[in-house]
Amino acid sequence: MNTIDVSSRRARAIFYSSGDWKRIRQDRLDLDNNECQWHKAEGKTLAAGMHDEHGNLVVLEVDHIKELADYPELALDIDNLRTLCKDCHNKRHKRFNYRPSKKKRKWDDEWW
Ligand SMILES: [Zn+2]
């Protein structure tokens, strides 16, 4: 397997726009039933198409359990991925005060 370059913001953007990532990301979402795995662990269902406790439409993101920057060799390892809602993903990366991008993106994974 090729080593994936995630050493710069630009390199990560290229990774997150790759067909390989989009495929494995979708596979992970399917395996997780399009459901936030942290909410699930608390006995709550937060799935695509639902609204969260604030009335916002659920946004699901696919998280690298071992972080991409530290474990680039696991970038496309499906066992290293999990589905989280945007809120849980923000908590996981301790980004409470992040500013959402003005540009609409289909996915926000590349924030991380
Ligand atoms: Zn969640």
PDB file of C-alpha atoms and ligand atoms in Angstrom:
ATOM      1  CA  MET A   1       0.000   0.000   0.000  1.00  0.00           C
ATOM      2  CA  ASN A   2       1.257   3.453  -0.861  1.00  0.00           C
ATOM      3  CA  THR A   3       2.095   5.820   1.908  1.00  0.00           C
ATOM      4  CA  ILE A   4      -0.359   8.644   2.023  1.00  0.00           C
ATOM      5  CA  ASP A   5       1.058  12.098   2.403  1.00  0.00           C
ATOM      6  CA  VAL A   6      -0.856  14.023   5.042  1.00  0.00           C
ATOM      7  CA  SER A   7       1.973  16.286   6.106  1.00  0.00           C
ATOM      8  CA  SER A   8       0.441  19.512   4.892  1.00  0.00           C
ATOM      9  CA  ARG A   9      -2.972  21.025   4.672  1.00  0.00           C
ATOM     10  CA  ARG A  10      -2.822  20.758   0.920  1.00  0.00           C
ATOM     11  CA  ALA A  11      -1.814  17.094   1.051  1.00  0.00           C
ATOM     12  CA  ARG A  12      -4.708  16.349   3.412  1.00  0.00           C
ATOM     13  CA  ALA A  13      -7.133  18.159   1.141  1.00  0.00           C
ATOM     14  CA  ILE A  14      -5.964  15.974  -1.722  1.00  0.00           C
ATOM     15  CA  PHE A  15      -6.412  12.868   0.419  1.00  0.00           C
ATOM     16  CA  TYR A  16      -9.923  13.857   1.481  1.00  0.00           C
ATOM     17  CA  SER A  17     -10.951  14.479  -2.091  1.00  0.00           C
ATOM     18  CA  SER A  18      -9.597  11.146  -3.309  1.00  0.00           C
ATOM     19  CA  GLY A  19     -11.850   8.422  -4.610  1.00  0.00           C
ATOM     20  CA  ASP A  20     -10.249   5.958  -2.184  1.00  0.00           C
ATOM     21  CA  TRP A  21     -11.278   8.054   0.788  1.00  0.00           C
ATOM     22  CA  LYS A  22     -14.787   8.650  -0.509  1.00  0.00           C
ATOM     23  CA  ARG A  23     -15.289   4.934  -1.037  1.00  0.00           C
ATOM     24  CA  ILE A  24     -14.033   3.809   2.365  1.00  0.00           C
ATOM     25  CA  ARG A  25     -15.836   6.670   4.059  1.00  0.00           C
ATOM     26  CA  GLN A  26     -19.109   5.489   2.544  1.00  0.00           C
ATOM     27  CA  ASP A  27     -18.345   1.900   3.533  1.00  0.00           C
ATOM     28  CA  ARG A  28     -17.805   3.007   7.136  1.00  0.00           C
ATOM     29  CA  LEU A  29     -21.057   4.989   7.154  1.00  0.00           C
ATOM     30  CA  ASP A  30     -22.890   1.938   5.858  1.00  0.00           C
ATOM     31  CA  LEU A  31     -21.283  -0.328   8.479  1.00  0.00           C
ATOM     32  CA  ASP A  32     -22.280   2.122  11.199  1.00  0.00           C
ATOM     33  CA  ASN A  33     -25.847   2.399   9.847  1.00  0.00           C
ATOM     34  CA  ASN A  34     -25.286   6.134   9.249  1.00  0.00           C
ATOM     35  CA  GLU A  35     -25.386   6.596  12.982  1.00  0.00           C
ATOM     36  CA  CYS A  36     -23.161   8.530  15.391  1.00  0.00           C
ATOM     37  CA  GLN A  37     -21.203   5.888  17.302  1.00  0.00           C
ATOM     38  CA  TRP A  38     -20.705   7.998  20.429  1.00  0.00           C
ATOM     39  CA  HIS A  39     -24.387   8.785  20.688  1.00  0.00           C
ATOM     40  CA  LYS A  40     -25.078   5.124  20.091  1.00  0.00           C
ATOM     41  CA  ALA A  41     -22.771   4.220  22.990  1.00  0.00           C
ATOM     42  CA  GLU A  42     -24.978   6.390  25.204  1.00  0.00           C
ATOM     43  CA  GLY A  43     -28.065   4.587  24.004  1.00  0.00           C
ATOM     44  CA  LYS A  44     -29.132   7.422  21.721  1.00  0.00           C
ATOM     45  CA  THR A  45     -29.797   7.149  18.036  1.00  0.00           C
ATOM     46  CA  LEU A  46     -28.519  10.018  15.953  1.00  0.00           C
ATOM     47  CA  ALA A  47     -28.634   9.053  12.327  1.00  0.00           C
ATOM     48  CA  ALA A  48     -28.565  10.737   8.945  1.00  0.00           C
ATOM     49  CA  GLY A  49     -31.834  12.500   8.180  1.00  0.00           C
ATOM     50  CA  MET A  50     -32.654  13.037  11.880  1.00  0.00           C
ATOM     51  CA  HIS A  51     -32.479  16.237  13.891  1.00  0.00           C
ATOM     52  CA  ASP A  52     -30.311  16.653  16.961  1.00  0.00           C
ATOM     53  CA  GLU A  53     -31.358  18.059  20.333  1.00  0.00           C
ATOM     54  CA  HIS A  54     -30.914  21.585  18.973  1.00  0.00           C
ATOM     55  CA  GLY A  55     -33.156  20.956  16.013  1.00  0.00           C
ATOM     56  CA  ASN A  56     -30.298  20.861  13.530  1.00  0.00           C
ATOM     57  CA  LEU A  57     -30.151  18.264  10.829  1.00  0.00           C
ATOM     58  CA  VAL A  58     -27.613  15.619  11.806  1.00  0.00           C
ATOM     59  CA  VAL A  59     -24.303  15.929  10.011  1.00  0.00           C
ATOM     60  CA  LEU A  60     -22.203  12.774  10.068  1.00  0.00           C
ATOM     61  CA  GLU A  61     -18.463  12.762   9.706  1.00  0.00           C
ATOM     62  CA  VAL A  62     -15.988   9.945   9.535  1.00  0.00           C
ATOM     63  CA  ASP A  63     -13.278  10.168  12.143  1.00  0.00           C
ATOM     64  CA  HIS A  64      -9.823   8.588  12.197  1.00  0.00           C
ATOM     65  CA  ILE A  65      -9.559   6.882  15.604  1.00  0.00           C
ATOM     66  CA  LYS A  66      -5.785   6.987  15.406  1.00  0.00           C
ATOM     67  CA  GLU A  67      -5.257  10.414  14.021  1.00  0.00           C
ATOM     68  CA  LEU A  68      -4.381  10.878  10.426  1.00  0.00           C
ATOM     69  CA  ALA A  69      -1.366  13.065  11.103  1.00  0.00           C
ATOM     70  CA  ASP A  70       0.164  10.452  13.441  1.00  0.00           C
ATOM     71  CA  TYR A  71      -0.860   7.295  11.621  1.00  0.00           C
ATOM     72  CA  PRO A  72      -0.996   8.038   7.898  1.00  0.00           C
ATOM     73  CA  GLU A  73      -0.577   4.314   7.214  1.00  0.00           C
ATOM     74  CA  LEU A  74      -4.034   3.805   8.752  1.00  0.00           C
ATOM     75  CA  ALA A  75      -5.643   6.509   6.616  1.00  0.00           C
ATOM     76  CA  LEU A  76      -7.624   3.968   4.634  1.00  0.00           C
ATOM     77  CA  ASP A  77      -7.959   1.259   7.289  1.00  0.00           C
ATOM     78  CA  ILE A  78     -11.680   0.832   7.797  1.00  0.00           C
ATOM     79  CA  ASP A  79     -11.108  -0.464  11.338  1.00  0.00           C
ATOM     80  CA  ASN A  80      -9.492   2.850  12.179  1.00  0.00           C
ATOM     81  CA  LEU A  81     -12.587   4.782  11.160  1.00  0.00           C
ATOM     82  CA  ARG A  82     -15.819   5.553  12.946  1.00  0.00           C
ATOM     83  CA  THR A  83     -18.903   7.575  12.239  1.00  0.00           C
ATOM     84  CA  LEU A  84     -19.466  10.566  14.499  1.00  0.00           C
ATOM     85  CA  CYS A  85     -21.942  13.414  14.362  1.00  0.00           C
ATOM     86  CA  LYS A  86     -20.471  16.860  13.931  1.00  0.00           C
ATOM     87  CA  ASP A  87     -20.938  17.711  17.627  1.00  0.00           C
ATOM     88  CA  CYS A  88     -19.133  14.601  18.820  1.00  0.00           C
ATOM     89  CA  HIS A  89     -16.429  15.108  16.230  1.00  0.00           C
ATOM     90  CA  ASN A  90     -15.869  18.651  17.482  1.00  0.00           C
ATOM     91  CA  LYS A  91     -15.643  17.408  21.063  1.00  0.00           C
ATOM     92  CA  ARG A  92     -13.252  14.693  20.075  1.00  0.00           C
ATOM     93  CA  HIS A  93     -10.904  17.233  18.568  1.00  0.00           C
ATOM     94  CA  LYS A  94     -11.627  19.728  21.329  1.00  0.00           C
ATOM     95  CA  ARG A  95     -12.661  22.359  18.877  1.00  0.00           C
ATOM     96  CA  PHE A  96     -15.493  24.051  20.627  1.00  0.00           C
ATOM     97  CA  ASN A  97     -14.945  27.433  19.089  1.00  0.00           C
ATOM     98  CA  TYR A  98     -14.200  26.563  15.540  1.00  0.00           C
ATOM     99  CA  ARG A  99     -15.552  28.835  12.814  1.00  0.00           C
ATOM    100  CA  PRO A 100     -17.533  27.046  10.168  1.00  0.00           C
ATOM    101  CA  SER A 101     -16.302  27.580   6.671  1.00  0.00           C
ATOM    102  CA  LYS A 102     -18.285  30.059   4.644  1.00  0.00           C
ATOM    103  CA  LYS A 103     -17.832  27.912   1.641  1.00  0.00           C
ATOM    104  CA  LYS A 104     -20.369  25.112   1.618  1.00  0.00           C
ATOM    105  CA  ARG A 105     -18.725  21.759   1.513  1.00  0.00           C
ATOM    106  CA  LYS A 106     -20.411  18.495   1.027  1.00  0.00           C
ATOM    107  CA  TRP A 107     -18.220  16.981   3.718  1.00  0.00           C
ATOM    108  CA  ASP A 108     -16.250  18.621   6.443  1.00  0.00           C
ATOM    109  CA  ASP A 109     -13.835  15.809   7.182  1.00  0.00           C
ATOM    110  CA  GLU A 110     -10.968  17.825   5.844  1.00  0.00           C
ATOM    111  CA  TRP A 111     -11.266  20.224   8.725  1.00  0.00           C
ATOM    112  CA  TRP A 112      -9.333  17.746  10.767  1.00  0.00           C
TER     113      TRP A 112
HETATM  114 ZN    ZN B   1     -22.811  12.205  18.327  1.00  0.00          ZN
END
